[in-house]
Amino acid sequence: MRIIKFERYGAPEVLQYQEVGAQLPADNEVLIRVKAIGLNRAESMWRQGAYVEPVNLPARLGYESAGIVTCVGAGVTHVKPGDAVSTIPSFSLNDYGMYGEEVLAPAHAVVKHLPTLSFEQAVSIWNPYITPYGALIATGLLKANDTVLINAASSSVGVGSIQMVNMMGAVSVALTRTGEKRQQLLDAGAQYVIATEEQDLVAEVMKITDGKGAQIILEPVGGANFPKLISALQVGGTVFVYGGLSTDVTPLPILEVIARKPIIRGYNLFEVTTHPDSQKKAVEFISQGLESGALKPIIEKTFTFDEMVQAHHYLEKSQHLGRIVVLVD
C-alpha cells in the first residue's frame, strides 16, 4: 500500500508516494482501506509549513478519508471490519495522516456515516458542516432571521455554511471576490451574493439588513478587506475567524471596533470534534440535515490518488465551488 508524505515545505510537488508494509492498529486505532479522500485548505497550509500547528518533518497529511474498516485495535467497539466509515478532523497531522491507500486512524475520529452516502459524499460532509455547526449551532448564537456573512463562500466550508444558515431559517449572504460565481452560489442556496471587488460590501449589507448590519460573519480570509467586514457588522455582532487565506496584513480598524463593539473570536472545529459529547451531537445534527435534504454535499471535481499533486494545485487556485475529492482505487 502507498501513503503520501513530504520531507520539506513547498509547492504540491514536494508530496511523495511511499510504499509501506502491512499495518496493524494499536489500541484504540482503526485500519481503513481508503476509497476517497476529501481535500482541505488546512492540508495545503500544512504542506507549506504555514499552519496553526508546527509541522514535524518528515510529515504525513490528510484529515478526511472514507473507506472500509479492515482491522480494529483493542478497545474499539463502535466499528468492526467490513463497516463503511469516514474520518472526522479531530487529531494532529503530526500523529495521523489520511492520504493513503490504507491508513491508521484514531478510533475517536472514525464514524459510520449514513449508508445512503457514497464514499465521495462521505468525505464531503464533516469539515464543511462541522465548521459552521460549531460556530453557529453549538454556541447557540444563530437565531432565525439573523443575517450571516459567509466569506470565501465558494469553498466547501462556505457552501456548507450557506446550507446550514438556510436550514436554520436565517439569511445567508455569500461573499466572493468577483461576480464569476454569482449564479453558482445562488444555485447552491445563497440568498444574496456580494462580489467584494465589484460592489460596495458595506452598502450592500446595509441594504439587505435595513441598515442594521449582519449579526454574524464567518471569516476564513483576513487581509485588507477585514475592516469592511467590521463596518458591515451589527453593533455587538460576532466575527468567527477560522482561517487566514490572505497573506496580506490584516488591519484592525480601531475606531470601528470602538463604535461597533464586535466580538472577534478565533475558532476552529476542534472545539467540537475533540470532545466526545460535542462530536456526537454534531454528527447527529448533520446526519439529520443530510437525511432531510437540507444539507447536500457539493463535489466540484474528482482526481485519482496518483493525481494528488494536480489536486493540490487545483485546490490552491481557489476557483472551485464545493469539495475536491481524490478517489482511491
mmCIF file of C-alpha atoms in Angstrom:
data_model
loop_
_atom_site.group_PDB
_atom_site.id
_atom_site.type_symbol
_atom_site.label_atom_id
_atom_site.label_comp_id
_atom_site.label_asym_id
_atom_site.label_seq_id
_atom_site.Cartn_x
_atom_site.Cartn_y
_atom_site.Cartn_z
ATOM 1 C CA MET A 1 0.000 0.000 0.000
ATOM 2 C CA ARG A 2 1.091 3.585 -0.593
ATOM 3 C CA ILE A 3 0.887 6.651 1.584
ATOM 4 C CA ILE A 4 1.747 10.268 0.818
ATOM 5 C CA LYS A 5 4.245 12.290 2.828
ATOM 6 C CA PHE A 6 6.579 15.267 2.396
ATOM 7 C CA GLU A 7 10.090 15.908 3.686
ATOM 8 C CA ARG A 8 10.291 19.667 3.078
ATOM 9 C CA TYR A 9 7.862 22.553 2.748
ATOM 10 C CA GLY A 10 6.877 23.791 -0.655
ATOM 11 C CA ALA A 11 4.597 23.538 -3.661
ATOM 12 C CA PRO A 12 2.476 20.422 -4.267
ATOM 13 C CA GLU A 13 5.450 18.780 -5.974
ATOM 14 C CA VAL A 14 7.026 18.103 -2.550
ATOM 15 C CA LEU A 15 4.381 15.403 -1.987
ATOM 16 C CA GLN A 16 5.909 11.937 -2.245
ATOM 17 C CA TYR A 17 4.392 8.468 -2.562
ATOM 18 C CA GLN A 18 5.876 5.870 -0.250
ATOM 19 C CA GLU A 19 5.285 2.126 -0.131
ATOM 20 C CA VAL A 20 4.550 0.856 3.370
ATOM 21 C CA GLY A 21 4.331 -2.674 4.670
ATOM 22 C CA ALA A 22 1.435 -4.260 6.481
ATOM 23 C CA GLN A 23 -0.003 -2.015 9.166
ATOM 24 C CA LEU A 24 -1.691 -3.188 12.347
ATOM 25 C CA PRO A 25 -3.804 -0.971 14.571
ATOM 26 C CA ALA A 26 -2.649 -0.331 18.109
ATOM 27 C CA ASP A 27 -5.115 0.013 20.964
ATOM 28 C CA ASN A 28 -7.933 2.414 20.044
ATOM 29 C CA GLU A 29 -6.898 2.577 16.401
ATOM 30 C CA VAL A 30 -8.721 1.566 13.222
ATOM 31 C CA LEU A 31 -7.197 0.401 9.941
ATOM 32 C CA ILE A 32 -9.134 1.672 6.916
ATOM 33 C CA ARG A 33 -8.885 0.639 3.260
ATOM 34 C CA VAL A 34 -9.415 4.063 1.728
ATOM 35 C CA LYS A 35 -11.877 4.695 -1.088
ATOM 36 C CA ALA A 36 -11.980 8.514 -1.119
ATOM 37 C CA ILE A 37 -10.109 11.473 0.381
ATOM 38 C CA GLY A 38 -11.521 14.970 0.883
ATOM 39 C CA LEU A 39 -9.108 17.876 0.471
ATOM 40 C CA ASN A 40 -8.932 20.813 2.885
ATOM 41 C CA ARG A 41 -7.046 24.099 2.620
ATOM 42 C CA ALA A 42 -5.565 23.288 6.024
ATOM 43 C CA GLU A 43 -3.603 20.488 4.344
ATOM 44 C CA SER A 44 -2.195 22.883 1.774
ATOM 45 C CA MET A 45 -1.114 25.206 4.577
ATOM 46 C CA TRP A 46 0.348 22.226 6.461
ATOM 47 C CA ARG A 47 2.389 21.244 3.401
ATOM 48 C CA GLN A 48 3.786 24.779 3.250
ATOM 49 C CA GLY A 49 4.582 24.965 6.963
ATOM 50 C CA ALA A 50 2.067 27.781 7.384
ATOM 51 C CA TYR A 51 -0.493 26.113 9.644
ATOM 52 C CA VAL A 52 -1.518 26.942 13.220
ATOM 53 C CA GLU A 53 0.500 23.956 14.487
ATOM 54 C CA PRO A 54 4.243 23.376 13.900
ATOM 55 C CA VAL A 55 4.961 20.548 11.455
ATOM 56 C CA ASN A 56 7.308 17.734 12.412
ATOM 57 C CA LEU A 57 9.148 16.769 9.217
ATOM 58 C CA PRO A 58 9.019 14.336 7.505
ATOM 59 C CA ALA A 59 5.253 14.625 7.712
ATOM 60 C CA ARG A 60 2.016 12.924 6.699
ATOM 61 C CA LEU A 61 -1.126 14.863 5.872
ATOM 62 C CA GLY A 62 -4.852 14.468 5.391
ATOM 63 C CA TYR A 63 -7.794 14.803 7.779
ATOM 64 C CA GLU A 64 -10.676 13.166 5.925
ATOM 65 C CA SER A 65 -10.902 9.765 4.306
ATOM 66 C CA ALA A 66 -13.691 7.279 3.756
ATOM 67 C CA GLY A 67 -13.442 3.574 3.192
ATOM 68 C CA ILE A 68 -13.858 0.092 4.648
ATOM 69 C CA VAL A 69 -12.600 -0.988 8.052
ATOM 70 C CA THR A 70 -10.137 -3.862 7.660
ATOM 71 C CA CYS A 71 -8.972 -4.262 11.253
ATOM 72 C CA VAL A 72 -9.522 -2.683 14.675
ATOM 73 C CA GLY A 73 -7.313 -2.457 17.724
ATOM 74 C CA ALA A 74 -8.152 -3.398 21.283
ATOM 75 C CA GLY A 75 -10.773 -1.186 22.862
ATOM 76 C CA VAL A 76 -12.586 -0.373 19.611
ATOM 77 C CA THR A 77 -16.225 -1.420 19.803
ATOM 78 C CA HIS A 78 -18.207 1.123 17.753
ATOM 79 C CA VAL A 79 -16.937 -0.119 14.354
ATOM 80 C CA LYS A 80 -15.837 -3.511 13.049
ATOM 81 C CA PRO A 81 -14.163 -4.962 9.952
ATOM 82 C CA GLY A 82 -16.350 -4.520 6.893
ATOM 83 C CA ASP A 83 -18.018 -1.304 8.113
ATOM 84 C CA ALA A 84 -18.119 1.689 5.772
ATOM 85 C CA VAL A 85 -16.681 4.629 7.703
ATOM 86 C CA SER A 86 -15.283 8.125 7.361
ATOM 87 C CA THR A 87 -12.916 10.175 9.500
ATOM 88 C CA ILE A 88 -13.632 13.421 11.318
ATOM 89 C CA PRO A 89 -10.839 16.016 11.742
ATOM 90 C CA SER A 90 -10.095 15.550 15.437
ATOM 91 C CA PHE A 91 -6.381 14.769 15.605
ATOM 92 C CA SER A 92 -2.998 16.305 14.873
ATOM 93 C CA LEU A 93 -1.470 15.721 11.461
ATOM 94 C CA ASN A 94 1.758 15.102 13.342
ATOM 95 C CA ASP A 95 0.109 11.919 14.631
ATOM 96 C CA TYR A 96 -2.008 10.652 11.735
ATOM 97 C CA GLY A 97 -2.449 11.282 8.008
ATOM 98 C CA MET A 98 -5.363 10.143 5.872
ATOM 99 C CA TYR A 99 -3.610 10.450 2.486
ATOM 100 C CA GLY A 100 -3.046 6.803 1.736
ATOM 101 C CA GLU A 101 -4.453 3.665 0.158
ATOM 102 C CA GLU A 102 -4.691 2.144 3.632
ATOM 103 C CA VAL A 103 -4.428 4.291 6.760
ATOM 104 C CA LEU A 104 -4.474 4.052 10.521
ATOM 105 C CA ALA A 105 -6.876 6.417 12.249
ATOM 106 C CA PRO A 106 -7.596 7.107 15.923
ATOM 107 C CA ALA A 107 -10.822 5.394 16.901
ATOM 108 C CA HIS A 108 -12.400 8.609 18.192
ATOM 109 C CA ALA A 109 -12.176 10.084 14.683
ATOM 110 C CA VAL A 110 -13.850 7.157 12.916
ATOM 111 C CA VAL A 111 -17.618 7.130 12.419
ATOM 112 C CA LYS A 112 -20.104 5.116 10.418
ATOM 113 C CA HIS A 113 -21.682 7.598 8.043
ATOM 114 C CA LEU A 114 -25.188 7.338 6.623
ATOM 115 C CA PRO A 115 -25.476 4.254 4.380
ATOM 116 C CA THR A 116 -27.127 6.390 1.703
ATOM 117 C CA LEU A 117 -23.897 8.342 1.183
ATOM 118 C CA SER A 118 -21.287 7.357 -1.368
ATOM 119 C CA PHE A 119 -17.647 7.410 -0.262
ATOM 120 C CA GLU A 120 -17.177 10.639 -2.236
ATOM 121 C CA GLN A 121 -20.063 12.241 -0.361
ATOM 122 C CA ALA A 122 -18.859 10.893 2.985
ATOM 123 C CA VAL A 123 -15.577 12.836 2.683
ATOM 124 C CA SER A 124 -17.520 15.967 1.804
ATOM 125 C CA ILE A 125 -19.541 16.408 4.989
ATOM 126 C CA TRP A 126 -17.551 16.630 8.199
ATOM 127 C CA ASN A 127 -15.251 19.643 7.850
ATOM 128 C CA PRO A 128 -17.685 21.547 5.590
ATOM 129 C CA TYR A 129 -20.565 21.112 8.042
ATOM 130 C CA ILE A 130 -18.946 20.764 11.472
ATOM 131 C CA THR A 131 -17.104 24.063 10.983
ATOM 132 C CA PRO A 132 -20.297 26.155 10.694
ATOM 133 C CA TYR A 133 -22.108 23.870 13.153
ATOM 134 C CA GLY A 134 -19.613 24.674 15.906
ATOM 135 C CA ALA A 135 -19.774 28.413 15.311
ATOM 136 C CA LEU A 136 -23.488 28.801 14.691
ATOM 137 C CA ILE A 137 -25.295 25.901 16.384
ATOM 138 C CA ALA A 138 -23.128 24.604 19.219
ATOM 139 C CA THR A 139 -22.702 28.143 20.553
ATOM 140 C CA GLY A 140 -26.449 28.762 20.355
ATOM 141 C CA LEU A 141 -25.633 32.059 18.679
ATOM 142 C CA LEU A 142 -27.582 31.758 15.425
ATOM 143 C CA LYS A 143 -31.217 32.798 15.559
ATOM 144 C CA ALA A 144 -33.898 32.607 12.892
ATOM 145 C CA ASN A 145 -33.830 35.634 10.586
ATOM 146 C CA ASP A 146 -30.247 36.564 11.568
ATOM 147 C CA THR A 147 -28.063 37.681 8.687
ATOM 148 C CA VAL A 148 -24.802 35.760 8.282
ATOM 149 C CA LEU A 149 -21.993 36.927 6.014
ATOM 150 C CA ILE A 150 -20.052 33.949 4.636
ATOM 151 C CA ASN A 151 -16.639 34.924 3.282
ATOM 152 C CA ALA A 152 -14.877 32.657 0.761
ATOM 153 C CA ALA A 153 -18.363 31.313 0.129
ATOM 154 C CA SER A 154 -17.431 29.031 -2.757
ATOM 155 C CA SER A 155 -15.166 26.870 -0.579
ATOM 156 C CA SER A 156 -16.545 23.589 0.725
ATOM 157 C CA VAL A 157 -16.981 25.158 4.186
ATOM 158 C CA GLY A 158 -18.572 28.202 2.584
ATOM 159 C CA VAL A 159 -21.133 26.107 0.713
ATOM 160 C CA GLY A 160 -21.764 24.056 3.858
ATOM 161 C CA SER A 161 -22.303 27.280 5.797
ATOM 162 C CA ILE A 162 -24.815 28.577 3.255
ATOM 163 C CA GLN A 163 -26.859 25.403 3.563
ATOM 164 C CA MET A 164 -26.735 25.367 7.356
ATOM 165 C CA VAL A 165 -27.741 29.017 7.677
ATOM 166 C CA ASN A 166 -30.697 28.389 5.370
ATOM 167 C CA MET A 167 -31.613 25.234 7.286
ATOM 168 C CA MET A 168 -31.910 27.307 10.475
ATOM 169 C CA GLY A 169 -34.185 29.912 8.901
ATOM 170 C CA ALA A 170 -31.539 32.631 8.808
ATOM 171 C CA VAL A 171 -30.314 34.781 5.903
ATOM 172 C CA SER A 172 -27.222 33.596 4.023
ATOM 173 C CA VAL A 173 -25.084 36.245 2.312
ATOM 174 C CA ALA A 174 -22.276 34.781 0.224
ATOM 175 C CA LEU A 175 -19.151 36.900 -0.219
ATOM 176 C CA THR A 176 -16.992 36.222 -3.255
ATOM 177 C CA ARG A 177 -14.312 38.307 -4.937
ATOM 178 C CA THR A 178 -15.922 38.662 -8.367
ATOM 179 C CA GLY A 179 -19.291 38.013 -9.943
ATOM 180 C CA GLU A 180 -17.982 34.989 -11.830
ATOM 181 C CA LYS A 181 -19.511 32.522 -9.359
ATOM 182 C CA ARG A 182 -22.630 34.520 -8.548
ATOM 183 C CA GLN A 183 -25.085 32.184 -10.251
ATOM 184 C CA GLN A 184 -23.345 29.077 -8.915
ATOM 185 C CA LEU A 185 -23.603 30.420 -5.383
ATOM 186 C CA LEU A 186 -27.256 31.280 -5.858
ATOM 187 C CA ASP A 187 -27.820 27.768 -7.205
ATOM 188 C CA ALA A 188 -26.016 26.426 -4.112
ATOM 189 C CA GLY A 189 -28.574 28.187 -1.922
ATOM 190 C CA ALA A 190 -27.137 31.613 -1.134
ATOM 191 C CA GLN A 191 -29.961 34.082 -0.621
ATOM 192 C CA TYR A 192 -27.689 37.005 -1.547
ATOM 193 C CA VAL A 193 -24.297 37.218 -3.231
ATOM 194 C CA ILE A 194 -21.909 40.158 -2.919
ATOM 195 C CA ALA A 195 -18.848 40.417 -5.198
ATOM 196 C CA THR A 196 -16.496 42.242 -2.860
ATOM 197 C CA GLU A 197 -14.136 43.534 -5.575
ATOM 198 C CA GLU A 198 -17.007 44.860 -7.698
ATOM 199 C CA GLN A 199 -19.581 46.061 -5.183
ATOM 200 C CA ASP A 200 -19.610 48.205 -2.058
ATOM 201 C CA LEU A 201 -19.689 45.494 0.592
ATOM 202 C CA VAL A 202 -20.906 47.667 3.444
ATOM 203 C CA ALA A 203 -23.593 49.409 1.388
ATOM 204 C CA GLU A 204 -24.918 46.096 0.065
ATOM 205 C CA VAL A 205 -25.092 44.556 3.541
ATOM 206 C CA MET A 206 -26.904 47.611 4.886
ATOM 207 C CA LYS A 207 -29.461 47.293 2.066
ATOM 208 C CA ILE A 208 -30.072 43.662 2.944
ATOM 209 C CA THR A 209 -30.365 44.345 6.688
ATOM 210 C CA ASP A 210 -32.282 47.649 6.567
ATOM 211 C CA GLY A 211 -29.240 49.470 7.893
ATOM 212 C CA LYS A 212 -28.690 47.234 10.926
ATOM 213 C CA GLY A 213 -25.712 45.185 9.738
ATOM 214 C CA ALA A 214 -25.087 41.444 9.933
ATOM 215 C CA GLN A 215 -25.318 39.566 13.214
ATOM 216 C CA ILE A 216 -22.595 37.021 12.384
ATOM 217 C CA ILE A 217 -19.640 36.817 9.998
ATOM 218 C CA LEU A 218 -17.803 33.595 9.132
ATOM 219 C CA GLU A 219 -14.312 34.736 8.165
ATOM 220 C CA PRO A 220 -11.520 32.450 6.885
ATOM 221 C CA VAL A 221 -9.615 35.059 4.860
ATOM 222 C CA GLY A 222 -8.292 38.096 6.749
ATOM 223 C CA GLY A 223 -6.250 40.651 4.822
ATOM 224 C CA ALA A 224 -7.017 44.152 3.654
ATOM 225 C CA ASN A 225 -10.809 43.726 3.453
ATOM 226 C CA PHE A 226 -11.211 42.851 7.128
ATOM 227 C CA PRO A 227 -12.116 46.439 8.192
ATOM 228 C CA LYS A 228 -15.034 46.378 5.733
ATOM 229 C CA LEU A 229 -16.394 43.283 7.440
ATOM 230 C CA ILE A 230 -16.332 45.072 10.786
ATOM 231 C CA SER A 231 -18.177 48.017 9.230
ATOM 232 C CA ALA A 232 -20.817 45.625 7.868
ATOM 233 C CA LEU A 233 -21.448 44.128 11.291
ATOM 234 C CA GLN A 234 -24.309 44.927 13.634
ATOM 235 C CA VAL A 235 -23.312 46.615 16.869
ATOM 236 C CA GLY A 236 -22.230 43.803 19.195
ATOM 237 C CA GLY A 237 -22.144 41.247 16.369
ATOM 238 C CA THR A 238 -19.709 38.343 16.188
ATOM 239 C CA VAL A 239 -16.929 37.557 13.733
ATOM 240 C CA PHE A 240 -15.709 33.961 13.756
ATOM 241 C CA VAL A 241 -12.149 33.955 12.389
ATOM 242 C CA TYR A 242 -11.317 30.388 11.403
ATOM 243 C CA GLY A 243 -8.667 30.798 8.697
ATOM 244 C CA GLY A 244 -6.053 33.069 7.179
ATOM 245 C CA LEU A 245 -6.188 32.520 3.435
ATOM 246 C CA SER A 246 -4.864 36.000 2.679
ATOM 247 C CA THR A 247 -1.136 36.548 3.023
ATOM 248 C CA ASP A 248 -1.670 40.315 3.457
ATOM 249 C CA VAL A 249 -1.536 42.070 6.795
ATOM 250 C CA THR A 250 -4.965 42.185 8.457
ATOM 251 C CA PRO A 251 -5.660 45.727 9.729
ATOM 252 C CA LEU A 252 -7.712 46.285 12.873
ATOM 253 C CA PRO A 253 -9.979 49.314 12.378
ATOM 254 C CA ILE A 254 -9.763 50.755 15.875
ATOM 255 C CA LEU A 255 -12.492 53.410 15.566
ATOM 256 C CA GLU A 256 -14.941 50.932 14.008
ATOM 257 C CA VAL A 257 -14.149 48.464 16.785
ATOM 258 C CA ILE A 258 -14.975 51.149 19.327
ATOM 259 C CA ALA A 259 -18.186 52.064 17.504
ATOM 260 C CA ARG A 260 -19.446 48.580 16.669
ATOM 261 C CA LYS A 261 -18.189 46.703 19.749
ATOM 262 C CA PRO A 262 -17.667 43.474 17.788
ATOM 263 C CA ILE A 263 -16.831 40.135 19.296
ATOM 264 C CA ILE A 264 -13.864 38.902 17.214
ATOM 265 C CA ARG A 265 -13.466 35.248 18.079
ATOM 266 C CA GLY A 266 -10.773 32.839 16.952
ATOM 267 C CA TYR A 267 -12.379 29.494 16.176
ATOM 268 C CA ASN A 268 -11.725 26.053 14.709
ATOM 269 C CA LEU A 269 -13.750 22.861 14.506
ATOM 270 C CA PHE A 270 -11.511 21.059 17.030
ATOM 271 C CA GLU A 271 -13.535 22.811 19.722
ATOM 272 C CA VAL A 272 -16.296 20.389 18.714
ATOM 273 C CA THR A 273 -14.517 17.334 17.353
ATOM 274 C CA THR A 274 -12.061 16.654 20.176
ATOM 275 C CA HIS A 275 -14.790 16.253 22.804
ATOM 276 C CA PRO A 276 -16.850 13.032 22.532
ATOM 277 C CA ASP A 277 -20.193 14.525 23.589
ATOM 278 C CA SER A 278 -19.971 17.565 21.332
ATOM 279 C CA GLN A 279 -18.718 15.481 18.403
ATOM 280 C CA LYS A 280 -21.644 13.078 18.850
ATOM 281 C CA LYS A 281 -24.141 15.955 18.844
ATOM 282 C CA ALA A 282 -22.535 17.398 15.703
ATOM 283 C CA VAL A 283 -22.700 14.056 13.878
ATOM 284 C CA GLU A 284 -26.356 13.614 14.846
ATOM 285 C CA PHE A 285 -27.285 17.158 13.795
ATOM 286 C CA ILE A 286 -25.511 16.893 10.452
ATOM 287 C CA SER A 287 -26.901 13.420 9.772
ATOM 288 C CA GLN A 288 -30.419 14.735 10.358
ATOM 289 C CA GLY A 289 -29.755 17.575 7.945
ATOM 290 C CA LEU A 290 -28.480 15.155 5.327
ATOM 291 C CA GLU A 291 -31.476 12.862 5.784
ATOM 292 C CA SER A 292 -33.915 15.750 5.432
ATOM 293 C CA GLY A 293 -32.166 17.038 2.312
ATOM 294 C CA ALA A 294 -31.399 20.430 3.881
ATOM 295 C CA LEU A 295 -27.700 19.592 3.688
ATOM 296 C CA LYS A 296 -26.418 18.338 0.342
ATOM 297 C CA PRO A 297 -22.672 17.929 -0.207
ATOM 298 C CA ILE A 298 -21.472 19.507 -3.434
ATOM 299 C CA ILE A 299 -18.477 17.901 -5.148
ATOM 300 C CA GLU A 300 -16.685 20.170 -7.598
ATOM 301 C CA LYS A 301 -14.119 17.806 -9.086
ATOM 302 C CA THR A 302 -12.518 14.412 -8.508
ATOM 303 C CA PHE A 303 -8.947 13.249 -9.038
ATOM 304 C CA THR A 304 -7.272 9.848 -8.771
ATOM 305 C CA PHE A 305 -4.824 9.005 -5.988
ATOM 306 C CA ASP A 306 -1.976 9.240 -8.500
ATOM 307 C CA GLU A 307 -3.080 12.825 -9.234
ATOM 308 C CA MET A 308 -2.694 14.232 -5.706
ATOM 309 C CA VAL A 309 -0.172 16.864 -6.855
ATOM 310 C CA GLN A 310 -2.601 18.080 -9.522
ATOM 311 C CA ALA A 311 -5.424 18.012 -6.969
ATOM 312 C CA HIS A 312 -3.457 20.296 -4.623
ATOM 313 C CA HIS A 313 -2.704 22.695 -7.476
ATOM 314 C CA TYR A 314 -6.411 22.809 -8.279
ATOM 315 C CA LEU A 315 -7.258 23.393 -4.612
ATOM 316 C CA GLU A 316 -4.860 26.332 -4.411
ATOM 317 C CA LYS A 317 -6.340 28.096 -7.435
ATOM 318 C CA SER A 318 -9.402 28.813 -5.265
ATOM 319 C CA GLN A 319 -11.622 28.671 -8.315
ATOM 320 C CA HIS A 320 -13.733 25.701 -7.251
ATOM 321 C CA LEU A 321 -17.178 25.651 -5.685
ATOM 322 C CA GLY A 322 -17.645 22.868 -3.176
ATOM 323 C CA ARG A 323 -15.466 19.874 -2.392
ATOM 324 C CA ILE A 324 -12.433 18.460 -4.183
ATOM 325 C CA VAL A 325 -12.260 14.673 -3.768
ATOM 326 C CA VAL A 326 -9.461 12.203 -4.527
ATOM 327 C CA LEU A 327 -10.647 8.691 -5.405
ATOM 328 C CA VAL A 328 -8.568 5.718 -4.321
ATOM 329 C CA ASP A 329 -8.794 2.511 -6.342
#
